[in-house]
Coordinates of C-alpha atoms in Angstrom, one line a residue:
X898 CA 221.7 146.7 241.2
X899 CA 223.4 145.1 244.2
X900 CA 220.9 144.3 247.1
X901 CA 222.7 145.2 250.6
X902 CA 222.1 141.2 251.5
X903 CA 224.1 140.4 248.9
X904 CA 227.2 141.6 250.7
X905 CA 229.4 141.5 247.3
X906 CA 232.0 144.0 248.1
X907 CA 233.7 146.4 246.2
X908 CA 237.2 148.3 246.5
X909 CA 238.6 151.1 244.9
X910 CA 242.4 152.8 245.3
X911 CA 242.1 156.7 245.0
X912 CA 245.8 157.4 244.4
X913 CA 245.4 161.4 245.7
X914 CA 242.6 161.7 247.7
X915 CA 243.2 165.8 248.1
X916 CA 241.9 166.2 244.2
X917 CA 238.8 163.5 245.4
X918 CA 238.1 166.1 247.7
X919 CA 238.5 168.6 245.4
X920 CA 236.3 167.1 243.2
X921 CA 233.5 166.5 245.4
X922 CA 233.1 170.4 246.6
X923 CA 231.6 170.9 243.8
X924 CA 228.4 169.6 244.9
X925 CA 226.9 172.0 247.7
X926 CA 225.5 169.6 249.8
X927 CA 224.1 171.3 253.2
X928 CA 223.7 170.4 256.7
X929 CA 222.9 166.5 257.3
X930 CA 221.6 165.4 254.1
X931 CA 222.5 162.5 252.1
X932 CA 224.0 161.8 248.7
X933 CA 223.6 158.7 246.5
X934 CA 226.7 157.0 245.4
X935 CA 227.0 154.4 242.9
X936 CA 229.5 151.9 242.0
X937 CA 229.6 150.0 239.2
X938 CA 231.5 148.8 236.7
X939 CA 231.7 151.6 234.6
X940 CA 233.0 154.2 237.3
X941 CA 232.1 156.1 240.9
X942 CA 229.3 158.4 240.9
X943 CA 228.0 160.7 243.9
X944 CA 224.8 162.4 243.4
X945 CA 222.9 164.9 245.2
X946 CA 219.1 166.9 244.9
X947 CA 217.6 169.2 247.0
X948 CA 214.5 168.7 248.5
X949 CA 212.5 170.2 246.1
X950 CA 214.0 168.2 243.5
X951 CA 215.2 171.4 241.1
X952 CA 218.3 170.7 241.2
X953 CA 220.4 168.2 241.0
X954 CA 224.2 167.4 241.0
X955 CA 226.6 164.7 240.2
X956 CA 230.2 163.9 240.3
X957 CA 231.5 160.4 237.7
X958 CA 234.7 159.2 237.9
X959 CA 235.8 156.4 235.7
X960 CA 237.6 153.2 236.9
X961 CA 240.9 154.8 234.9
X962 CA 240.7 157.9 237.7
X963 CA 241.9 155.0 239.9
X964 CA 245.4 153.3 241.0
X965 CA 242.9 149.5 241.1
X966 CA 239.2 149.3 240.5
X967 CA 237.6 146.3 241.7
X968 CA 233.6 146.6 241.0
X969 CA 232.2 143.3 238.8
X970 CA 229.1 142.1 239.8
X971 CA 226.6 145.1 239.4
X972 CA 226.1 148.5 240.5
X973 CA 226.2 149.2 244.5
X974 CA 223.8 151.6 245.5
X975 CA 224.2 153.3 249.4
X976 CA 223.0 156.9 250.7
X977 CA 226.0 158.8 252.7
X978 CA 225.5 161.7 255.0
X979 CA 227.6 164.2 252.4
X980 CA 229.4 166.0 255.4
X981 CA 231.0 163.2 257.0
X982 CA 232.3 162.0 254.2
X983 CA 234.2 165.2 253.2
X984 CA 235.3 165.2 257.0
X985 CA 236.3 162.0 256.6
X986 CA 238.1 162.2 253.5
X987 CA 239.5 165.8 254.6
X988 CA 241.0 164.1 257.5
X989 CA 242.7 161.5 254.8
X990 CA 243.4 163.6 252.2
X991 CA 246.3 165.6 255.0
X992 CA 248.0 162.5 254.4
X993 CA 249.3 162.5 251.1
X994 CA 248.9 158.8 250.6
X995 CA 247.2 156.0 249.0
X996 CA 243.2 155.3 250.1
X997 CA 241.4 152.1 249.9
X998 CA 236.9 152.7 250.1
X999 CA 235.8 149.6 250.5
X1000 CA 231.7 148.5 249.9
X1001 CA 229.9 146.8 251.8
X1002 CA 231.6 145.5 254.9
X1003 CA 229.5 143.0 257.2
X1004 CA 227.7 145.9 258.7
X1005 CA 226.7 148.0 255.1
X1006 CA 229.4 150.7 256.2
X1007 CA 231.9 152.1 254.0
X1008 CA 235.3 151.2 255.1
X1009 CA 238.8 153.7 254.6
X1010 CA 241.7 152.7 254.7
X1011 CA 245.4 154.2 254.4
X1012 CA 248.7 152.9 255.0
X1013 CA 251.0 155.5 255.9
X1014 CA 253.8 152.0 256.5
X1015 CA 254.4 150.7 252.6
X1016 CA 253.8 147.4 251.6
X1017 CA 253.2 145.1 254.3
X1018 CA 252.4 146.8 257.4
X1019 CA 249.8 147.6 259.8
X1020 CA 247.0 149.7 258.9
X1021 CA 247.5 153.1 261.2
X1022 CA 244.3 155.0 259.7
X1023 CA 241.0 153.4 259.1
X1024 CA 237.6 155.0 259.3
X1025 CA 234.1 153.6 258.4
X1026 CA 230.9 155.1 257.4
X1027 CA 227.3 154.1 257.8
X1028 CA 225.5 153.8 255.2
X1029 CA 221.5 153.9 254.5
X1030 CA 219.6 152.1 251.9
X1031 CA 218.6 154.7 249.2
X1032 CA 217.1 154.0 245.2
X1033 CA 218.8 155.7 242.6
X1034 CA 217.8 159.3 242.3
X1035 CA 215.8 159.9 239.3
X1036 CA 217.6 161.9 236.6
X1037 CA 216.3 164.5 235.7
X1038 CA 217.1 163.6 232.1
X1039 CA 214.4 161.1 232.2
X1040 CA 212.5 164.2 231.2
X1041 CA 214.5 165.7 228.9
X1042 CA 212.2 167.2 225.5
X1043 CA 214.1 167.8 222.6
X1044 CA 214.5 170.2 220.6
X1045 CA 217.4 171.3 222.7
X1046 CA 220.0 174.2 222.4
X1047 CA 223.6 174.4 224.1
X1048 CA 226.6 176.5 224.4
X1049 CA 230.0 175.3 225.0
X1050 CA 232.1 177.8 227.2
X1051 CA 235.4 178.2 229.7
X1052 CA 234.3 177.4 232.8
X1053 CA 236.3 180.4 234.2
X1054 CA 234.1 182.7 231.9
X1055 CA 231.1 181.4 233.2
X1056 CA 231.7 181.0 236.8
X1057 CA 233.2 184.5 236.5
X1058 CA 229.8 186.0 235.0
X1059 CA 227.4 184.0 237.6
X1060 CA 229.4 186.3 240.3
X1061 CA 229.3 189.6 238.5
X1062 CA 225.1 189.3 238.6
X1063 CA 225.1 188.1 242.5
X1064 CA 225.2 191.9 243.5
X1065 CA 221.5 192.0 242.0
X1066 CA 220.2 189.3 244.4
X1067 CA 221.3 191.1 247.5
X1068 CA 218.7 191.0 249.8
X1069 CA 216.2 189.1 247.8
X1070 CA 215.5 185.4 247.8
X1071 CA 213.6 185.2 244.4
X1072 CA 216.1 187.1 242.4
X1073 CA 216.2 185.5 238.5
X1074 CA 218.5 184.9 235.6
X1075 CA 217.0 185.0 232.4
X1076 CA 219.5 183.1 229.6
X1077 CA 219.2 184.2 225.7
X1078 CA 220.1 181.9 223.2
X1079 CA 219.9 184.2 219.7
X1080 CA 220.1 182.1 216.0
X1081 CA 220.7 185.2 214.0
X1082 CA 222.8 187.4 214.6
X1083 CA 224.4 184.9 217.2
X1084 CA 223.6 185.7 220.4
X1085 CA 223.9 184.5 224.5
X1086 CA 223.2 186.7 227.4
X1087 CA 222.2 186.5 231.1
X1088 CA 220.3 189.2 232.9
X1089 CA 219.9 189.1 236.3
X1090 CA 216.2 190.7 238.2
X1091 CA 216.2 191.5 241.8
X1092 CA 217.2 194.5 243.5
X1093 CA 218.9 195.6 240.8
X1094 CA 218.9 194.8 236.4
X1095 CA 222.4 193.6 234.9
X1096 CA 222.9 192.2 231.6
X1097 CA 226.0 190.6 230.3
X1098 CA 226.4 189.4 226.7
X1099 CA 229.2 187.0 226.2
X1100 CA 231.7 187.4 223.4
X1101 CA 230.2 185.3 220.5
X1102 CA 234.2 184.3 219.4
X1103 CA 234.7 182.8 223.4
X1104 CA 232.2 180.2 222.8
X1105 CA 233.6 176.8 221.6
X1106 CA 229.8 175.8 220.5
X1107 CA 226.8 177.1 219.7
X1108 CA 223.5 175.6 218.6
X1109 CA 219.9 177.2 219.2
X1110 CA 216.9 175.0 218.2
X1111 CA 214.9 178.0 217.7
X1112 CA 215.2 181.7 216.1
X1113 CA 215.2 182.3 219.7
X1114 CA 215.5 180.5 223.5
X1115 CA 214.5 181.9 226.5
X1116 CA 213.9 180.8 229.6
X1117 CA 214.3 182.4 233.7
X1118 CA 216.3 180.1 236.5
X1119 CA 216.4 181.2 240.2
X1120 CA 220.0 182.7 240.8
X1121 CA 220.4 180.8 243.7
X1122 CA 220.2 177.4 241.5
X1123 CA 222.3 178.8 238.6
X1124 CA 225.4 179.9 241.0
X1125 CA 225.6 176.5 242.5
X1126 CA 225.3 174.8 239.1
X1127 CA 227.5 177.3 237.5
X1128 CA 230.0 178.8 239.7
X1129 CA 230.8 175.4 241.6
X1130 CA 233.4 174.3 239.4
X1131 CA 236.0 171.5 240.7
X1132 CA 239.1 173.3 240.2
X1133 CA 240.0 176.8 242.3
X1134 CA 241.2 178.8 238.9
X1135 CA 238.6 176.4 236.7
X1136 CA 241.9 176.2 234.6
X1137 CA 240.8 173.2 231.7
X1138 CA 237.5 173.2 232.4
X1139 CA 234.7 173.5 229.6
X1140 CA 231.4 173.5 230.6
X1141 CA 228.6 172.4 228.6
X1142 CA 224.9 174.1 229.0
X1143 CA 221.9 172.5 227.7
X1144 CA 218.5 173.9 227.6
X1145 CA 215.6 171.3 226.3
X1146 CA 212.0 172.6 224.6
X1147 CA 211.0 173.3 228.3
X1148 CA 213.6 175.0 229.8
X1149 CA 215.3 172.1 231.5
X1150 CA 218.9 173.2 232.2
X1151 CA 221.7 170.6 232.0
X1152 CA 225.3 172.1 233.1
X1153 CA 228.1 169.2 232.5
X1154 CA 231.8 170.8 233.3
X1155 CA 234.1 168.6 231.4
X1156 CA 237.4 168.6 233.7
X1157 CA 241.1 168.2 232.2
X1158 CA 243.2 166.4 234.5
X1159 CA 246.2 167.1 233.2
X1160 CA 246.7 170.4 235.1
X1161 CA 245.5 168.5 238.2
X1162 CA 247.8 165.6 237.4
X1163 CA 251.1 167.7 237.1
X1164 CA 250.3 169.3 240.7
X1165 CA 249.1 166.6 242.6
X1166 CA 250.2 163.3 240.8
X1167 CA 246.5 161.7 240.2
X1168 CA 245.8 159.2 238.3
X1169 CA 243.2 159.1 234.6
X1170 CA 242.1 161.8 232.7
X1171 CA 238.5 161.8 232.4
X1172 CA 236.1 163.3 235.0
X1173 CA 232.9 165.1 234.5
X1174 CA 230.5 167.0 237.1
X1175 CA 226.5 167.4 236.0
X1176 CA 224.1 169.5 237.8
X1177 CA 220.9 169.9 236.3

């Protein structure tokens, strides 16, 4: 890891920052608090847990999502406040052009740059964020027991069943999912427990992987949790997506949505093809 004295910066082009954006609402950071980002050598992450460290999410972008990707050296670790960079990069992203994040600058800020000009001329938008010294958040896999099961689905399926139960956690703030992994027959469902009881069984032939480690896995998450790891998927109409779920021997949920840029890259022109978002 990079020590802020060492002053070694780093600079990245983001050839569209409106899918950036895009990308980054899917973590549900609220009010003032602060995300993680990382940048290293082997891509861009921004991570993000609420305070009572039960969930977390991250976005990883790898140095082909870029235009240039200058990061040798070790990782760079900084804490943002989460809003002001979305403001920041919302204010950008009206652009249409390139962006140049720069990290660190003499005074540990993040810097922004965009020339609106072409090749050669003056700056005319530049922006620069503080930053505060954070350690890496600790992942959550750390504790991961095996065995573990997982389901492979569309992303649109699931983020279209995680809305269908919120009608059962009207008015209730300790409303539940319980997820049902069945070997034999095959078997997933989520019922939701609050003001209300609704199960939904998926279609067994919509699932592009199954695997339960035992005859049967079940385990209750607050809905509250699953609908911002679930339903917070970085693309409006989730089109290519493929989320992955993961439940270990103690429940531990791992979502990963797997995002195909392709679709992304014919509409806005963006650069790479692999991206994934975590929340666990």
């Amino acid at each position: 890891m990079v020590t802020p004295s060492q002053h070694t910066q780093a600079s990245v082009k983001v050839p569209n920052v409106r899918v950036l954006v895009q990308m980054l609402q899917a973590i549900k950071c609220t009010g003032k608090q602060y995300c993680t980002v990382l940048m290293g050598p082997e891509g861009l992450s921004v991570r993000w847990e609420i305070d009572s460290k039960t969930l977390q999410s991250s976005i990883f972008l790898r140095p082909e999502m870029f235009s240039e990707y200058q990061c040798s050296g070790g990782v760079r670790v900084f804490g943002l406040q989460f809003n002001h960079l979305m403001d920041t990069l919302q204010v950008f992203a009206s652009s249409g052009h390139e962006l140049v994040l720069k990290y660190p600058n003499a005074n540990m800020q993040l810097e922004c740059q965009m020339n609106e000009g072409g090749e050669g001329s003056v700056v005319n938008m530049y922006a620069q964020l503080d930053s505060q010294e954070m350690p890496i958040p600790k992942d959550l896999s750390d504790y991961w027991q095996d065995p573990s099961s997982y389901f492979l689905i569309p992303g649109s399926l699931l983020k279209e069943t995680i809305e269908d139960l919120e009608w059962t956690a009207i008015g209730s703030n300790n409303s539940t999912v319980e997820v049902l992994m069945q070997r034999q027959p095959r078997r997933l469902s989520f019922t939701a427990q609050a003001a209300g009881s609704l199960q939904i069984d998926f279609p067994v032939g919509d699932l592009g992987g199954f695997s339960c480690a035992e005859a049967e896995v079940r385990f209750s998450y607050k809905y509250k949790n699953l609908r911002t790891a679930l339903s917070n998927i970085p693309q409006k109409d989730a089109t290519g997506v493929n989320s992955k779920v993961s439940i270990d021997a103690q429940g531990l949920m791992k979502i990963t949505h797997m995002v195909n840029l392709q679709h992304i890259m014919d509409q806005e022109g963006f650069l790479g093809q692999a991206a994934y978002t975590e929340s666990q």
